[in-house]
Amino acid sequence: MLAAQRRTLLLDRLARDRRVIAKDIAAELGLSEDSIRRDLRDLAAAGLCQRVYGGALPASPAIADYTARQAVSVDSKQRVAVAAAALITPGSTAILDGGTTALAVAQALPATLSATVITHSPTVAAALGTHPHVEIYLLGGRVFKHSMVACGAAAVEAASAVHADVFLLGVTGVHPDAGLTTGDPDEAAMKRALAQRAADTYVLASAEKIGAASRFTVLPLDAVAGIITDAPASDDTLDHLTARGVPILRA
Amino acid sequence: MLAAQRRTLLLDRLARDRRVIAKDIAAELGLSEDSIRRDLRDLAAAGLCQRVYGGALPASPAIADYTARQAVSVDSKQRVAVAAAALITPGSTAILDGGTTALAVAQALPATLSATVITHSPTVAAALGTHPHVEIYLLGGRVFKHSMVACGAAAVEAASAVHADVFLLGVTGVHPDAGLTTGDPDEAAMKRALAQRAADTYVLASAEKIGAASRFTVLPLDAVAGIITDAPASDDTLDHLTARGVPILRA
DNA sequence: AACATGGCTGCATGATCATGCATGTTCCTG
DNA sequence: CAGGAACATGCATGATCATGCAGCCATGTT
């Protein structure tokens, strides 16, 4: 782990847990507390966190949000993202959903990839800006702040004009009965509209999503071409899904 | 392996793993760490990655925007941005252009601002994500990579559906004869369409833009409500503009 | 064929940085 | 107020870095 990565890890934890304890992080990373303290001191000097006795607190909600975008490497989402990125083949057209996992997919695309990516997420589009050979098509509309995606009637309308080979769909739950779910009705409608515009829909489902269900159904399970997950092979929910004929792609 | 191939390999690894460690890559490719370091140094200079102690990290979109292009006149843009941010008043609706100066405006908005911002730049929209009370409306279309804004027929069409109080327009040149200019015809058309949708258009023009002219005219000088600049008060070009009745707002 | 040029590479050098430990200080808790 | 935990600081060590230099190779020129 690079020292610079450790700092983003600290900011990430800060955003997630709303606090950081120097001793715990030192033990977790196998470093001396001195190094962690030095990091926290420097981050505080840069205004990125607030130093307190025993650890640190977030500097402000805005900063915490900003840093949360820079996810740290080898975690569950990253594995799923790398596997999903392989589905966007050179020359193809893909629809990329919003959310943190889809953002990780955008960042995991090889820098040399030549393809067309359609997205309703400004964050994803911004991340794709560093890929010189990726054509970006942005779907506009009212931006739903929680997940930073364009939703609503205008966005659905804009989606109706596109066609793609694959749609990489992010959800908050994959459940044997409830199907694929998310937390907002407008978001669900937008995802549903996007699924209709692609030949194949693949679901991005890091391990914690498997077996979970949110309030609004996006699609039934049999409407997708595959579910990409890093959940362990012995997962009961996955066995149910496999029994129903839903292809599981191991990340 | 050619040196150029090695660089693309580094960028791909960076996308896949979210980091690169100089020592590991050197061992893997059978090269000295010096060569890898040289590569990373050059890639960082090109804005394609971020050099850190021990290796490199991916360049974040915002950073790529700033470093790759005008790392110059950052202070100048910042002053203009702060002055322009004051034009987006609480409760109003503003159209915010793309480009680095407009991005600076987005970042200069107070965190407590309650307003509606319409933009065709995914980068600007992403930056506004941290403002909890700013309603974001995204205009979609094909994204023009150089300045990261949606352009083309679909974007112009989407623009026709909105209405705003002010439009903060970014240009590359403000010239007494050529008027307000930019470097791309589609971009110019999009900016023109946006100007029609706002009651007042203000131009973001940091000092180096004054007196410059690019190839495509966006608007004549008398079509705008004001030009926001930090150019010195004794500037000849500004005197010409003032003589023609164009209001100058000092940043 | 002989030579010059320029890019790429590896090595050596001194500088810089990250880290852990020791020391003395400050802070929290009971 | 006492004990212990957390802290800042200085220092030693090893890793990493920038720079300059020399060798190698491909290319183009005489």
mmCIF file of N, CA and C in Angstrom, chain A residues 1-5 8 61-63 65-66 69-74 78 82 104 107-113 120-123 125-145 148 150 154-155, chain B residues 8 11-12 14-21 47-48 50 52-57 59-64 111 120-123 125-145 148 150 154-155:
data_model
loop_
_atom_site.group_PDB
_atom_site.id
_atom_site.type_symbol
_atom_site.label_atom_id
_atom_site.label_comp_id
_atom_site.label_asym_id
_atom_site.label_seq_id
_atom_site.Cartn_x
_atom_site.Cartn_y
_atom_site.Cartn_z
ATOM 1 N N MET A 1 0.843 -1.208 0.000
ATOM 2 C CA MET A 1 0.000 0.000 0.000
ATOM 3 C C MET A 1 0.871 1.250 0.000
ATOM 4 N N LEU A 2 0.569 2.123 -0.920
ATOM 5 C CA LEU A 2 1.311 3.374 -1.005
ATOM 6 C C LEU A 2 0.865 4.335 0.091
ATOM 7 N N ALA A 3 1.768 5.184 0.494
ATOM 8 C CA ALA A 3 1.441 6.135 1.559
ATOM 9 C C ALA A 3 0.270 7.021 1.150
ATOM 10 N N ALA A 4 0.264 7.421 -0.125
ATOM 11 C CA ALA A 4 -0.816 8.295 -0.595
ATOM 12 C C ALA A 4 -2.149 7.558 -0.546
ATOM 13 N N GLN A 5 -2.110 6.254 -0.811
ATOM 14 C CA GLN A 5 -3.347 5.477 -0.740
ATOM 15 C C GLN A 5 -3.847 5.384 0.690
ATOM 16 N N THR A 8 -5.956 8.354 1.449
ATOM 17 C CA THR A 8 -7.316 8.310 0.911
ATOM 18 C C THR A 8 -8.132 7.278 1.662
ATOM 19 N N PRO A 61 -19.212 17.975 5.885
ATOM 20 C CA PRO A 61 -19.919 17.002 5.054
ATOM 21 C C PRO A 61 -19.495 17.076 3.595
ATOM 22 N N ALA A 62 -19.278 18.285 3.075
ATOM 23 C CA ALA A 62 -18.932 18.434 1.670
ATOM 24 C C ALA A 62 -17.613 17.740 1.356
ATOM 25 N N ILE A 63 -16.642 17.954 2.227
ATOM 26 C CA ILE A 63 -15.341 17.333 2.011
ATOM 27 C C ILE A 63 -15.469 15.817 2.064
ATOM 28 N N ASP A 65 -17.950 14.005 1.272
ATOM 29 C CA ASP A 65 -18.533 13.521 0.031
ATOM 30 C C ASP A 65 -17.499 13.464 -1.077
ATOM 31 N N TYR A 66 -16.709 14.522 -1.152
ATOM 32 C CA TYR A 66 -15.715 14.583 -2.214
ATOM 33 C C TYR A 66 -14.756 13.409 -2.135
ATOM 34 N N ARG A 69 -15.565 9.716 -3.224
ATOM 35 C CA ARG A 69 -15.508 9.286 -4.614
ATOM 36 C C ARG A 69 -14.244 8.500 -4.899
ATOM 37 N N GLN A 70 -13.179 8.815 -4.185
ATOM 38 C CA GLN A 70 -11.931 8.125 -4.459
ATOM 39 C C GLN A 70 -11.860 6.860 -3.619
ATOM 40 N N ALA A 71 -12.406 5.798 -4.160
ATOM 41 C CA ALA A 71 -12.438 4.551 -3.420
ATOM 42 C C ALA A 71 -11.046 3.938 -3.388
ATOM 43 N N VAL A 72 -10.804 3.177 -2.397
ATOM 44 C CA VAL A 72 -9.525 2.517 -2.271
ATOM 45 C C VAL A 72 -9.590 1.203 -3.044
ATOM 46 N N SER A 73 -8.421 0.659 -3.341
ATOM 47 C CA SER A 73 -8.353 -0.459 -4.284
ATOM 48 C C SER A 73 -9.070 -1.698 -3.802
ATOM 49 N N VAL A 74 -8.420 -2.792 -3.876
ATOM 50 C CA VAL A 74 -8.971 -4.127 -3.742
ATOM 51 C C VAL A 74 -10.094 -4.294 -2.731
ATOM 52 N N GLN A 78 -14.458 -2.983 -6.297
ATOM 53 C CA GLN A 78 -13.403 -2.928 -7.298
ATOM 54 C C GLN A 78 -13.326 -4.241 -8.072
ATOM 55 N N VAL A 82 -13.943 -4.467 -12.103
ATOM 56 C CA VAL A 82 -12.959 -4.961 -13.073
ATOM 57 C C VAL A 82 -13.584 -6.042 -13.952
ATOM 58 N N ALA A 104 -16.841 2.983 -10.414
ATOM 59 C CA ALA A 104 -15.639 2.145 -10.369
ATOM 60 C C ALA A 104 -15.428 1.443 -11.705
ATOM 61 N N GLN A 107 -13.854 3.867 -14.077
ATOM 62 C CA GLN A 107 -12.442 4.076 -13.775
ATOM 63 C C GLN A 107 -11.616 2.834 -14.063
ATOM 64 N N ALA A 108 -12.255 1.686 -14.137
ATOM 65 C CA ALA A 108 -11.529 0.439 -14.384
ATOM 66 C C ALA A 108 -11.374 0.152 -15.870
ATOM 67 N N LEU A 109 -12.010 0.929 -16.710
ATOM 68 C CA LEU A 109 -11.869 0.702 -18.148
ATOM 69 C C LEU A 109 -10.428 0.988 -18.567
ATOM 70 N N PRO A 110 -9.873 0.146 -19.436
ATOM 71 C CA PRO A 110 -8.505 0.409 -19.884
ATOM 72 C C PRO A 110 -8.407 1.750 -20.610
ATOM 73 N N ALA A 111 -7.303 2.432 -20.406
ATOM 74 C CA ALA A 111 -7.144 3.774 -20.961
ATOM 75 C C ALA A 111 -7.183 3.766 -22.481
ATOM 76 N N THR A 112 -6.910 2.619 -23.086
ATOM 77 C CA THR A 112 -6.832 2.555 -24.545
ATOM 78 C C THR A 112 -8.140 2.148 -25.189
ATOM 79 N N LEU A 113 -9.145 1.860 -24.370
ATOM 80 C CA LEU A 113 -10.411 1.359 -24.911
ATOM 81 C C LEU A 113 -11.052 2.356 -25.868
ATOM 82 N N HIS A 120 -26.324 8.355 -17.679
ATOM 83 C CA HIS A 120 -27.134 9.428 -17.134
ATOM 84 C C HIS A 120 -26.521 9.965 -15.854
ATOM 85 N N SER A 121 -25.266 9.616 -15.612
ATOM 86 C CA SER A 121 -24.574 10.082 -14.418
ATOM 87 C C SER A 121 -23.473 11.070 -14.784
ATOM 88 N N PRO A 122 -23.564 12.308 -14.338
ATOM 89 C CA PRO A 122 -22.489 13.261 -14.624
ATOM 90 C C PRO A 122 -21.165 12.831 -14.018
ATOM 91 N N THR A 123 -21.233 12.149 -12.875
ATOM 92 C CA THR A 123 -20.002 11.698 -12.238
ATOM 93 C C THR A 123 -19.282 10.678 -13.109
ATOM 94 N N ALA A 125 -19.681 10.301 -16.335
ATOM 95 C CA ALA A 125 -19.230 10.987 -17.545
ATOM 96 C C ALA A 125 -17.931 11.733 -17.280
ATOM 97 N N ALA A 126 -17.854 12.399 -16.144
ATOM 98 C CA ALA A 126 -16.638 13.135 -15.812
ATOM 99 C C ALA A 126 -15.455 12.192 -15.685
ATOM 100 N N ALA A 127 -15.692 11.034 -15.096
ATOM 101 C CA ALA A 127 -14.609 10.067 -14.940
ATOM 102 C C ALA A 127 -14.139 9.543 -16.289
ATOM 103 N N LEU A 128 -15.049 9.440 -17.229
ATOM 104 C CA LEU A 128 -14.681 8.927 -18.556
ATOM 105 C C LEU A 128 -13.910 9.974 -19.363
ATOM 106 N N GLY A 129 -13.891 11.184 -18.883
ATOM 107 C CA GLY A 129 -13.197 12.241 -19.601
ATOM 108 C C GLY A 129 -11.728 11.962 -19.812
ATOM 109 N N THR A 130 -11.141 11.112 -18.967
ATOM 110 C CA THR A 130 -9.718 10.806 -19.098
ATOM 111 C C THR A 130 -9.455 9.704 -20.120
ATOM 112 N N HIS A 131 -10.507 9.123 -20.678
ATOM 113 C CA HIS A 131 -10.319 8.066 -21.672
ATOM 114 C C HIS A 131 -10.435 8.676 -23.067
ATOM 115 N N PRO A 132 -9.313 8.860 -23.741
ATOM 116 C CA PRO A 132 -9.338 9.637 -24.989
ATOM 117 C C PRO A 132 -10.165 9.002 -26.108
ATOM 118 N N HIS A 133 -10.338 7.692 -26.101
ATOM 119 C CA HIS A 133 -11.029 7.047 -27.215
ATOM 120 C C HIS A 133 -12.423 6.566 -26.853
ATOM 121 N N VAL A 134 -12.925 6.992 -25.731
ATOM 122 C CA VAL A 134 -14.290 6.641 -25.361
ATOM 123 C C VAL A 134 -15.215 7.800 -25.729
ATOM 124 N N GLU A 135 -16.158 7.506 -26.592
ATOM 125 C CA GLU A 135 -17.169 8.497 -26.954
ATOM 126 C C GLU A 135 -18.219 8.524 -25.849
ATOM 127 N N ILE A 136 -18.504 9.695 -25.321
ATOM 128 C CA ILE A 136 -19.451 9.794 -24.215
ATOM 129 C C ILE A 136 -20.755 10.395 -24.718
ATOM 130 N N TYR A 137 -21.853 9.749 -24.379
ATOM 131 C CA TYR A 137 -23.151 10.340 -24.667
ATOM 132 C C TYR A 137 -23.896 10.494 -23.353
ATOM 133 N N LEU A 138 -24.254 11.737 -23.066
ATOM 134 C CA LEU A 138 -24.822 12.063 -21.764
ATOM 135 C C LEU A 138 -26.340 12.196 -21.878
ATOM 136 N N LEU A 139 -27.047 11.531 -20.975
ATOM 137 C CA LEU A 139 -28.500 11.658 -20.915
ATOM 138 C C LEU A 139 -28.853 12.690 -19.849
ATOM 139 N N GLY A 140 -29.588 13.705 -20.245
ATOM 140 C CA GLY A 140 -29.858 14.800 -19.326
ATOM 141 C C GLY A 140 -31.152 14.632 -18.560
ATOM 142 N N GLY A 141 -31.402 15.597 -17.695
ATOM 143 C CA GLY A 141 -32.617 15.590 -16.890
ATOM 144 C C GLY A 141 -32.346 16.143 -15.509
ATOM 145 N N ARG A 142 -33.359 16.100 -14.678
ATOM 146 C CA ARG A 142 -33.195 16.542 -13.295
ATOM 147 C C ARG A 142 -32.287 15.556 -12.586
ATOM 148 N N VAL A 143 -31.287 16.063 -11.881
ATOM 149 C CA VAL A 143 -30.316 15.192 -11.240
ATOM 150 C C VAL A 143 -30.779 14.849 -9.829
ATOM 151 N N PHE A 144 -30.906 13.545 -9.610
ATOM 152 C CA PHE A 144 -31.264 13.032 -8.293
ATOM 153 C C PHE A 144 -29.990 12.983 -7.462
ATOM 154 N N LYS A 145 -29.934 13.836 -6.418
ATOM 155 C CA LYS A 145 -28.687 14.061 -5.733
ATOM 156 C C LYS A 145 -28.118 12.839 -5.013
ATOM 157 N N MET A 148 -26.604 10.865 -7.715
ATOM 158 C CA MET A 148 -26.056 11.659 -8.798
ATOM 159 C C MET A 148 -26.330 11.051 -10.179
ATOM 160 N N ALA A 150 -29.268 11.476 -13.584
ATOM 161 C CA ALA A 150 -30.408 12.187 -14.142
ATOM 162 C C ALA A 150 -31.617 11.254 -14.158
ATOM 163 N N ALA A 154 -37.876 13.788 -18.448
ATOM 164 C CA ALA A 154 -36.957 14.218 -19.494
ATOM 165 C C ALA A 154 -35.852 13.189 -19.708
ATOM 166 N N ALA A 155 -35.366 12.616 -18.618
ATOM 167 C CA ALA A 155 -34.284 11.644 -18.730
ATOM 168 C C ALA A 155 -34.777 10.370 -19.412
ATOM 169 N N THR B 8 1.203 2.604 -22.115
ATOM 170 C CA THR B 8 -0.218 2.255 -22.125
ATOM 171 C C THR B 8 -0.481 1.133 -21.144
ATOM 172 N N LEU B 11 -0.941 2.696 -17.832
ATOM 173 C CA LEU B 11 -2.248 3.336 -17.682
ATOM 174 C C LEU B 11 -3.336 2.290 -17.477
ATOM 175 N N ASP B 12 -3.210 1.167 -18.167
ATOM 176 C CA ASP B 12 -4.200 0.105 -17.986
ATOM 177 C C ASP B 12 -4.137 -0.467 -16.574
ATOM 178 N N LEU B 14 -3.157 1.048 -14.038
ATOM 179 C CA LEU B 14 -3.661 2.109 -13.174
ATOM 180 C C LEU B 14 -5.192 2.056 -13.130
ATOM 181 N N ALA B 15 -5.788 1.810 -14.283
ATOM 182 C CA ALA B 15 -7.249 1.735 -14.333
ATOM 183 C C ALA B 15 -7.737 0.482 -13.608
ATOM 184 N N ARG B 16 -7.011 -0.613 -13.757
ATOM 185 C CA ARG B 16 -7.472 -1.878 -13.198
ATOM 186 C C ARG B 16 -7.265 -1.934 -11.685
ATOM 187 N N ASP B 17 -6.100 -1.516 -11.238
ATOM 188 C CA ASP B 17 -5.737 -1.697 -9.826
ATOM 189 C C ASP B 17 -5.862 -0.425 -9.005
ATOM 190 N N ARG B 18 -6.117 0.698 -9.639
ATOM 191 C CA ARG B 18 -6.209 1.987 -8.955
ATOM 192 C C ARG B 18 -4.875 2.398 -8.368
ATOM 193 N N ARG B 19 -3.797 1.768 -8.772
ATOM 194 C CA ARG B 19 -2.472 2.185 -8.305
ATOM 195 C C ARG B 19 -1.416 1.448 -9.111
ATOM 196 N N VAL B 20 -0.225 1.965 -9.078
ATOM 197 C CA VAL B 20 0.917 1.309 -9.701
ATOM 198 C C VAL B 20 2.098 1.508 -8.778
ATOM 199 N N ILE B 21 2.841 0.431 -8.518
ATOM 200 C CA ILE B 21 4.031 0.521 -7.687
ATOM 201 C C ILE B 21 5.239 0.323 -8.585
ATOM 202 N N GLY B 47 -0.654 14.843 -17.408
ATOM 203 C CA GLY B 47 -1.941 14.856 -16.713
ATOM 204 C C GLY B 47 -2.655 13.531 -16.728
ATOM 205 N N LEU B 48 -1.953 12.446 -17.090
ATOM 206 C CA LEU B 48 -2.625 11.153 -17.229
ATOM 207 C C LEU B 48 -2.553 10.315 -15.967
ATOM 208 N N GLN B 50 -1.250 10.532 -11.483
ATOM 209 C CA GLN B 50 -0.799 11.371 -10.376
ATOM 210 C C GLN B 50 0.380 10.678 -9.716
ATOM 211 N N VAL B 52 2.972 9.683 -7.000
ATOM 212 C CA VAL B 52 3.098 9.694 -5.549
ATOM 213 C C VAL B 52 4.353 8.922 -5.169
ATOM 214 N N TYR B 53 4.742 9.047 -3.937
ATOM 215 C CA TYR B 53 5.940 8.375 -3.459
ATOM 216 C C TYR B 53 5.742 6.869 -3.549
ATOM 217 N N GLY B 54 6.567 6.203 -4.325
ATOM 218 C CA GLY B 54 6.489 4.753 -4.464
ATOM 219 C C GLY B 54 5.826 4.285 -5.736
ATOM 220 N N GLY B 55 5.116 5.157 -6.407
ATOM 221 C CA GLY B 55 4.425 4.732 -7.626
ATOM 222 C C GLY B 55 3.548 5.832 -8.169
ATOM 223 N N ALA B 56 2.325 5.481 -8.539
ATOM 224 C CA ALA B 56 1.428 6.476 -9.117
ATOM 225 C C ALA B 56 -0.021 6.072 -8.876
ATOM 226 N N LEU B 57 -0.898 7.063 -8.904
ATOM 227 C CA LEU B 57 -2.338 6.856 -8.761
ATOM 228 C C LEU B 57 -3.021 7.445 -9.991
ATOM 229 N N ALA B 59 -5.210 9.806 -12.308
ATOM 230 C CA ALA B 59 -5.525 11.225 -12.230
ATOM 231 C C ALA B 59 -7.027 11.369 -12.052
ATOM 232 N N SER B 60 -7.446 12.094 -11.043
ATOM 233 C CA SER B 60 -8.880 12.315 -10.873
ATOM 234 C C SER B 60 -9.351 13.287 -11.949
ATOM 235 N N PRO B 61 -10.610 13.169 -12.383
ATOM 236 C CA PRO B 61 -11.099 14.017 -13.472
ATOM 237 C C PRO B 61 -10.871 15.501 -13.221
ATOM 238 N N ALA B 62 -11.168 15.934 -12.030
ATOM 239 C CA ALA B 62 -11.011 17.353 -11.741
ATOM 240 C C ALA B 62 -9.559 17.768 -11.864
ATOM 241 N N ILE B 63 -8.689 16.926 -11.335
ATOM 242 C CA ILE B 63 -7.269 17.236 -11.401
ATOM 243 C C ILE B 63 -6.815 17.227 -12.842
ATOM 244 N N ALA B 64 -7.279 16.241 -13.613
ATOM 245 C CA ALA B 64 -6.874 16.157 -15.011
ATOM 246 C C ALA B 64 -7.290 17.429 -15.742
ATOM 247 N N ALA B 111 -21.748 26.795 0.264
ATOM 248 C CA ALA B 111 -22.317 25.471 0.513
ATOM 249 C C ALA B 111 -23.795 25.546 0.883
ATOM 250 N N HIS B 120 -24.574 21.935 -19.048
ATOM 251 C CA HIS B 120 -24.341 20.885 -20.032
ATOM 252 C C HIS B 120 -22.968 20.256 -19.832
ATOM 253 N N SER B 121 -22.377 20.525 -18.676
ATOM 254 C CA SER B 121 -21.059 19.964 -18.372
ATOM 255 C C SER B 121 -21.172 18.928 -17.252
ATOM 256 N N PRO B 122 -20.842 17.669 -17.521
ATOM 257 C CA PRO B 122 -20.886 16.667 -16.455
ATOM 258 C C PRO B 122 -19.912 16.991 -15.340
ATOM 259 N N THR B 123 -18.800 17.622 -15.678
ATOM 260 C CA THR B 123 -17.823 17.965 -14.648
ATOM 261 C C THR B 123 -18.402 18.980 -13.676
ATOM 262 N N ALA B 125 -21.591 19.513 -13.152
ATOM 263 C CA ALA B 125 -22.667 18.856 -12.416
ATOM 264 C C ALA B 125 -22.113 18.019 -11.271
ATOM 265 N N ALA B 126 -21.033 17.304 -11.545
ATOM 266 C CA ALA B 126 -20.428 16.475 -10.499
ATOM 267 C C ALA B 126 -19.928 17.342 -9.354
ATOM 268 N N ALA B 127 -19.354 18.488 -9.687
ATOM 269 C CA ALA B 127 -18.844 19.382 -8.649
ATOM 270 C C ALA B 127 -19.981 19.945 -7.801
ATOM 271 N N LEU B 128 -21.146 20.131 -8.423
ATOM 272 C CA LEU B 128 -22.290 20.670 -7.686
ATOM 273 C C LEU B 128 -22.929 19.627 -6.770
ATOM 274 N N GLY B 129 -22.527 18.390 -6.947
ATOM 275 C CA GLY B 129 -23.109 17.322 -6.127
ATOM 276 C C GLY B 129 -22.922 17.531 -4.641
ATOM 277 N N THR B 130 -21.900 18.301 -4.263
ATOM 278 C CA THR B 130 -21.639 18.512 -2.846
ATOM 279 C C THR B 130 -22.477 19.643 -2.258
ATOM 280 N N HIS B 131 -23.256 20.320 -3.096
ATOM 281 C CA HIS B 131 -24.100 21.401 -2.583
ATOM 282 C C HIS B 131 -25.501 20.876 -2.341
ATOM 283 N N PRO B 132 -25.856 20.646 -1.094
ATOM 284 C CA PRO B 132 -27.111 19.947 -0.790
ATOM 285 C C PRO B 132 -28.361 20.670 -1.251
ATOM 286 N N HIS B 133 -28.312 21.993 -1.364
ATOM 287 C CA HIS B 133 -29.525 22.725 -1.696
ATOM 288 C C HIS B 133 -29.531 23.277 -3.106
ATOM 289 N N VAL B 134 -28.623 22.824 -3.922
ATOM 290 C CA VAL B 134 -28.610 23.241 -5.319
ATOM 291 C C VAL B 134 -29.280 22.156 -6.155
ATOM 292 N N GLU B 135 -30.358 22.548 -6.816
ATOM 293 C CA GLU B 135 -31.035 21.641 -7.737
ATOM 294 C C GLU B 135 -30.251 21.641 -9.046
ATOM 295 N N ILE B 136 -29.899 20.467 -9.522
ATOM 296 C CA ILE B 136 -29.090 20.378 -10.739
ATOM 297 C C ILE B 136 -29.952 19.870 -11.886
ATOM 298 N N TYR B 137 -29.903 20.572 -12.998
ATOM 299 C CA TYR B 137 -30.571 20.072 -14.192
ATOM 300 C C TYR B 137 -29.518 19.910 -15.276
ATOM 301 N N LEU B 138 -29.400 18.681 -15.761
ATOM 302 C CA LEU B 138 -28.333 18.323 -16.681
ATOM 303 C C LEU B 138 -28.857 18.300 -18.108
ATOM 304 N N LEU B 139 -28.142 18.959 -19.010
ATOM 305 C CA LEU B 139 -28.490 18.925 -20.429
ATOM 306 C C LEU B 139 -27.627 17.864 -21.106
ATOM 307 N N GLY B 140 -28.270 16.905 -21.753
ATOM 308 C CA GLY B 140 -27.536 15.788 -22.336
ATOM 309 C C GLY B 140 -27.148 16.012 -23.772
ATOM 310 N N GLY B 141 -26.437 15.024 -24.297
ATOM 311 C CA GLY B 141 -26.001 15.067 -25.685
ATOM 312 C C GLY B 141 -24.630 14.438 -25.842
ATOM 313 N N ARG B 142 -24.100 14.508 -27.027
ATOM 314 C CA ARG B 142 -22.760 13.989 -27.267
ATOM 315 C C ARG B 142 -21.765 14.875 -26.533
ATOM 316 N N VAL B 143 -20.861 14.268 -25.788
ATOM 317 C CA VAL B 143 -19.930 15.065 -24.996
ATOM 318 C C VAL B 143 -18.682 15.365 -25.805
ATOM 319 N N PHE B 144 -18.405 16.645 -25.926
ATOM 320 C CA PHE B 144 -17.204 17.110 -26.613
ATOM 321 C C PHE B 144 -16.057 17.050 -25.610
ATOM 322 N N LYS B 145 -15.100 16.154 -25.874
ATOM 323 C CA LYS B 145 -14.124 15.802 -24.856
ATOM 324 C C LYS B 145 -13.197 16.951 -24.447
ATOM 325 N N MET B 148 -15.251 18.975 -22.208
ATOM 326 C CA MET B 148 -16.189 18.190 -21.403
ATOM 327 C C MET B 148 -17.553 18.882 -21.263
ATOM 328 N N ALA B 150 -21.645 18.811 -23.184
ATOM 329 C CA ALA B 150 -22.539 18.206 -24.158
ATOM 330 C C ALA B 150 -22.810 19.211 -25.278
ATOM 331 N N ALA B 154 -28.779 17.265 -30.216
ATOM 332 C CA ALA B 154 -29.579 16.838 -29.075
ATOM 333 C C ALA B 154 -29.422 17.800 -27.904
ATOM 334 N N ALA B 155 -28.220 18.288 -27.706
ATOM 335 C CA ALA B 155 -27.971 19.189 -26.588
ATOM 336 C C ALA B 155 -28.673 20.533 -26.818
#
